[in-house]
XYZ file of N, CA and C in Angstrom:
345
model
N 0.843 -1.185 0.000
C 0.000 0.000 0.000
C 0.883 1.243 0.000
N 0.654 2.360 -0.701
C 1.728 3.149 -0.778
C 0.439 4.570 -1.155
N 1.220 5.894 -0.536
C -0.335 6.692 -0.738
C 1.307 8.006 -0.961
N 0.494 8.752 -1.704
C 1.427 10.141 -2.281
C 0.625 11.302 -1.498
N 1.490 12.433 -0.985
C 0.884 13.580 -0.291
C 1.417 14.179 -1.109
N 0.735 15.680 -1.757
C 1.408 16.684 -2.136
C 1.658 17.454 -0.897
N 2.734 18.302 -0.956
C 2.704 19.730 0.310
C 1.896 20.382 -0.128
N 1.656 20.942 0.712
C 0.330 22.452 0.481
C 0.884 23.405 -0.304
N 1.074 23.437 -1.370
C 1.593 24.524 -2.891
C 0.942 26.094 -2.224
N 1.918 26.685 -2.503
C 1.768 28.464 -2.521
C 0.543 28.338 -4.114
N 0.154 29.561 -3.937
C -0.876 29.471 -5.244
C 0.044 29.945 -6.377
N -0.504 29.408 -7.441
C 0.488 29.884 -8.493
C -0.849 31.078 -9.070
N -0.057 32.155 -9.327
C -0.849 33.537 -10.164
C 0.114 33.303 -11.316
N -1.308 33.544 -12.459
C -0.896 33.870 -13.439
C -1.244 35.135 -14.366
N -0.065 36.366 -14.457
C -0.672 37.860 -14.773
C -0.867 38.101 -16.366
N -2.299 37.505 -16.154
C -2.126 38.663 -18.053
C -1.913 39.817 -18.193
N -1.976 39.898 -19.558
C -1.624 41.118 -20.738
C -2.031 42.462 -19.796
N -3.573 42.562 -20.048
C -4.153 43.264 -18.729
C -3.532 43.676 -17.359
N -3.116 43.284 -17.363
C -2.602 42.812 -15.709
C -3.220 42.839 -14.584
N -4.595 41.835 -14.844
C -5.080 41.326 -14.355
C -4.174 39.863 -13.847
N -4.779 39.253 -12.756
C -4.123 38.177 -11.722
C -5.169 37.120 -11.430
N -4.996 36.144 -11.167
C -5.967 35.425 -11.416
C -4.869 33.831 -11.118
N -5.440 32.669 -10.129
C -4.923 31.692 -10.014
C -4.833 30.651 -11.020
N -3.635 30.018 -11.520
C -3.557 28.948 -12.769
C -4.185 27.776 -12.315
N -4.922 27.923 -13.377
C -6.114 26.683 -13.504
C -5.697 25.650 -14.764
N -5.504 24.443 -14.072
C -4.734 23.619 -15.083
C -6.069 23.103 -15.709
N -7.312 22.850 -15.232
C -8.252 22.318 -16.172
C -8.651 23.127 -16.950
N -8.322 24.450 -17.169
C -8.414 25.442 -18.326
C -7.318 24.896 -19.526
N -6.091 24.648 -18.947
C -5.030 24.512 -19.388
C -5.262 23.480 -20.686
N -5.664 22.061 -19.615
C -5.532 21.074 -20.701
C -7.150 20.761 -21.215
N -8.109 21.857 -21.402
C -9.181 22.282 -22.049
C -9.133 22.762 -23.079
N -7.450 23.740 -22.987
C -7.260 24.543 -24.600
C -6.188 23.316 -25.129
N -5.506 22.341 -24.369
C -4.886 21.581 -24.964
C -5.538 20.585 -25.957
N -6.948 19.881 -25.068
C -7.822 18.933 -25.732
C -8.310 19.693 -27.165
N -8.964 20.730 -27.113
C -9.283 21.583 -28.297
C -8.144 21.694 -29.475
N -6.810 21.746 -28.710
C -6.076 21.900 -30.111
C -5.653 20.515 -30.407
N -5.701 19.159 -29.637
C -5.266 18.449 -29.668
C -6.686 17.333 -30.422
N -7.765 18.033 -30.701
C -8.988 17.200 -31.375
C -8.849 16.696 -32.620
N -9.131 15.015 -32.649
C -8.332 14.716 -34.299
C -7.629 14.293 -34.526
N -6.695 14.475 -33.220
C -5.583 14.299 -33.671
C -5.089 12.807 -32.709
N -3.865 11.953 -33.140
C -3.249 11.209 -32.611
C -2.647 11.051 -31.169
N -3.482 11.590 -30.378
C -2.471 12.665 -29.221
C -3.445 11.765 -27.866
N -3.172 10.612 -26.986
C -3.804 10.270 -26.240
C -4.042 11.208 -24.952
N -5.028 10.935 -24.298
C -5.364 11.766 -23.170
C -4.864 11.794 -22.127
N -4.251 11.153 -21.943
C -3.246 10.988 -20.595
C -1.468 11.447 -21.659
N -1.442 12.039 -22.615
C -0.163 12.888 -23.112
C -0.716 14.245 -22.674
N -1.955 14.611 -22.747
C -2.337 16.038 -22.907
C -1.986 16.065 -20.887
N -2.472 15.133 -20.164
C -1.974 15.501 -18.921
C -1.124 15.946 -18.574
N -0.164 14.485 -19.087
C 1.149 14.899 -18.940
C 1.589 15.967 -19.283
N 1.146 16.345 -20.334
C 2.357 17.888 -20.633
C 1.415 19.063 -19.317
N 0.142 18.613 -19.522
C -0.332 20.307 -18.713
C 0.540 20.010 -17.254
N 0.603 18.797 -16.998
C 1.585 18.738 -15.366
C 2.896 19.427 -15.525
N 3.287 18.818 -16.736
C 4.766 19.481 -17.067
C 4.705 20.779 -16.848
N 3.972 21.411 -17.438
C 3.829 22.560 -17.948
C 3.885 23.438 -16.173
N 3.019 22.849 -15.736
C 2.427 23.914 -14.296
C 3.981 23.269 -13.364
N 4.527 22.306 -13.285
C 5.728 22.462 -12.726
C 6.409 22.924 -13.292
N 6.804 23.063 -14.210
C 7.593 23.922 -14.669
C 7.467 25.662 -14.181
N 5.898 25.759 -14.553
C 5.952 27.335 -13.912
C 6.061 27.513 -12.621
N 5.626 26.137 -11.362
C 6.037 26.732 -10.034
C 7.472 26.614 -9.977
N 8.372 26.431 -10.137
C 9.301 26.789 -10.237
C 10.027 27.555 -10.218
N 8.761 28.366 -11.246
C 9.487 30.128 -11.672
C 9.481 30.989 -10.417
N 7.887 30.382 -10.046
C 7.867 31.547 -8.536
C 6.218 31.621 -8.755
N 6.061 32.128 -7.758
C 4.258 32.081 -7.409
C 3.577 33.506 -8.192
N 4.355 33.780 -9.300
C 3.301 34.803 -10.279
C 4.266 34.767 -11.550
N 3.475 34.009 -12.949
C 3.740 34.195 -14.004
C 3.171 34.549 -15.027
N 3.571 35.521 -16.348
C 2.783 35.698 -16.964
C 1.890 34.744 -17.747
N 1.032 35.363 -18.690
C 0.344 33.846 -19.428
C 1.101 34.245 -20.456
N 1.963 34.523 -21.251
C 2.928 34.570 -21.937
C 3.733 33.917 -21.750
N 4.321 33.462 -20.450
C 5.003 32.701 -20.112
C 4.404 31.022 -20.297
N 3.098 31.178 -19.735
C 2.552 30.059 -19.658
C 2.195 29.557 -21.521
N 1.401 30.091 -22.098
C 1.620 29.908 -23.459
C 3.033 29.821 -24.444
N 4.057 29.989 -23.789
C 5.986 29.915 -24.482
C 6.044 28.314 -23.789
N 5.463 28.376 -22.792
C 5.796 26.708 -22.536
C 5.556 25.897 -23.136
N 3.475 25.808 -23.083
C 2.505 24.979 -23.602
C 3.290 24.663 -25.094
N 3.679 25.930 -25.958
C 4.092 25.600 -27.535
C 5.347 24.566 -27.616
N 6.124 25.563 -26.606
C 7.377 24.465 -26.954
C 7.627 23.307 -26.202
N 6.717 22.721 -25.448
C 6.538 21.265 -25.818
C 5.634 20.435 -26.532
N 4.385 21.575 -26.620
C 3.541 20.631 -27.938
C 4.093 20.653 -29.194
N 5.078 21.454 -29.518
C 5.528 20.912 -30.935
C 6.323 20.241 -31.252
N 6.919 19.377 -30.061
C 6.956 17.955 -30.143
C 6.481 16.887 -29.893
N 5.279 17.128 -29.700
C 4.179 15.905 -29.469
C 3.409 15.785 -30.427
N 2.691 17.166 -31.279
C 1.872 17.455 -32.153
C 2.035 18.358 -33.434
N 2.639 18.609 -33.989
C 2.571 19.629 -34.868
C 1.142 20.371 -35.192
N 0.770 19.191 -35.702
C -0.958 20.159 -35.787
C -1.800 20.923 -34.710
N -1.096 20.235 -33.787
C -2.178 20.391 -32.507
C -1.214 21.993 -31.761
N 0.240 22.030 -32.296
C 1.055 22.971 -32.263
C 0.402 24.040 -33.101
N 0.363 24.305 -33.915
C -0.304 25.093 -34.919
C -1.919 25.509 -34.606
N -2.392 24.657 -34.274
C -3.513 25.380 -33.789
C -3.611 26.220 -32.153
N -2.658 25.862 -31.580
C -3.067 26.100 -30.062
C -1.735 27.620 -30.404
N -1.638 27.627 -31.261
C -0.130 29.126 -31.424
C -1.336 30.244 -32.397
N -2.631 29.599 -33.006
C -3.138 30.144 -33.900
C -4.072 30.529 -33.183
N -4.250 30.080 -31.723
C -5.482 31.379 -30.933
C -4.423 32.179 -30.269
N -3.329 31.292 -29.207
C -2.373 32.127 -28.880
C -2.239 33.484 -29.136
N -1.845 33.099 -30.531
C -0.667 34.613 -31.258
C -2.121 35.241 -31.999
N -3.178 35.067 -32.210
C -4.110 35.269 -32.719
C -3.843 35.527 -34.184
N -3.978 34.781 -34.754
C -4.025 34.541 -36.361
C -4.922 34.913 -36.793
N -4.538 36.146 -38.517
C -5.210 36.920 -38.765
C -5.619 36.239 -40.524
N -4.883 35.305 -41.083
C -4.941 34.850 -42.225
C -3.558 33.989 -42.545
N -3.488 33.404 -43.521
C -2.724 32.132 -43.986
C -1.155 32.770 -43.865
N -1.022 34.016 -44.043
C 0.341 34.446 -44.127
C 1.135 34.300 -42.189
N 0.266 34.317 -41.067
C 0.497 34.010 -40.457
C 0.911 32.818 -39.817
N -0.117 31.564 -40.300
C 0.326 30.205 -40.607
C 1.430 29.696 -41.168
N 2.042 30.380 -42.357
C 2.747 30.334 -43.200
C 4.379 30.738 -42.379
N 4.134 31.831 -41.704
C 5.156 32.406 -40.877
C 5.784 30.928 -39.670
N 4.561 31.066 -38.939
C 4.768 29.933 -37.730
C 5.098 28.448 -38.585
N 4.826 28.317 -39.404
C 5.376 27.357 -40.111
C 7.133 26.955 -40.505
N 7.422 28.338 -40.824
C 8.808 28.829 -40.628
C 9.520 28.103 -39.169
N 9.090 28.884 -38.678
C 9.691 28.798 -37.325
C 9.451 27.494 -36.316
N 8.395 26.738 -37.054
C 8.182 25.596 -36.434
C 9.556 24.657 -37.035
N 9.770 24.739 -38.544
C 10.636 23.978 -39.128
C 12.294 24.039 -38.364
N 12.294 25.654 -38.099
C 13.484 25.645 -37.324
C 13.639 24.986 -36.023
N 12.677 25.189 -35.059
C 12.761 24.542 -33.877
C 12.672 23.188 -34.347
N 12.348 21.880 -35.143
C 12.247 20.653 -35.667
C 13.774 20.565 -36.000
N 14.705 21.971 -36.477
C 16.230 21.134 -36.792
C 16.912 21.565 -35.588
N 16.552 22.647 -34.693
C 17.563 22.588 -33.351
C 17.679 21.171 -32.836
């Protein structure tokens, strides 16, 4: 029999654009993950995993991060799990205005694929 305690976590804030504050909510998290991840090859217990990744990673940083921060994460590990599912979750992100934007992140997806 074996049982896991977390410690009692400081809250993690996360400050938008706004700068507004507001506590990180990981079932938001992997809500916009499932959405970009629909369709696609991507099992449901990967989308966990990364949103866990993801939120340890930001306590880490310290108990207030931006969602800029939090969205630089989410991308650069979904675009190695998903490309498509990369591309769409960078295309509400960065808010995409037409194909030349796609076209751009496409660029830059190829580069991060040869680092």
């Amino acid at each position: 029999f074996t049982t896991y305690e977390r410690a009692e976590e400081v809250p993690l804030m996360v400050v938008k654009s706004d700068g507004r504050r507001e506590p990180f909510d990981r079932t938001k998290l992997v809500a916009g993950l499932a959405a970009a991840c629909k369709g696609r090859p991507v099992a449901p217990e990967q989308i966990l995993q990364l949103a866990e990744a993801v939120e340890d990673d930001l306590r880490v940083r310290g108990p207030e991060v931006s969602s800029q921060a939090v969205a630089l994460d989410v991308l650069d590990r979904l675009h190695r799990l998903d490309e498509v599912a990369y591309l769409r979750f960078a295309s509400v992100y960065k808010g995409f205005d037409g194909a030349a934007d796609f076209q751009r992140e496409l660029v830059l997806l190829k580069k991060l694929k040869q680092a």
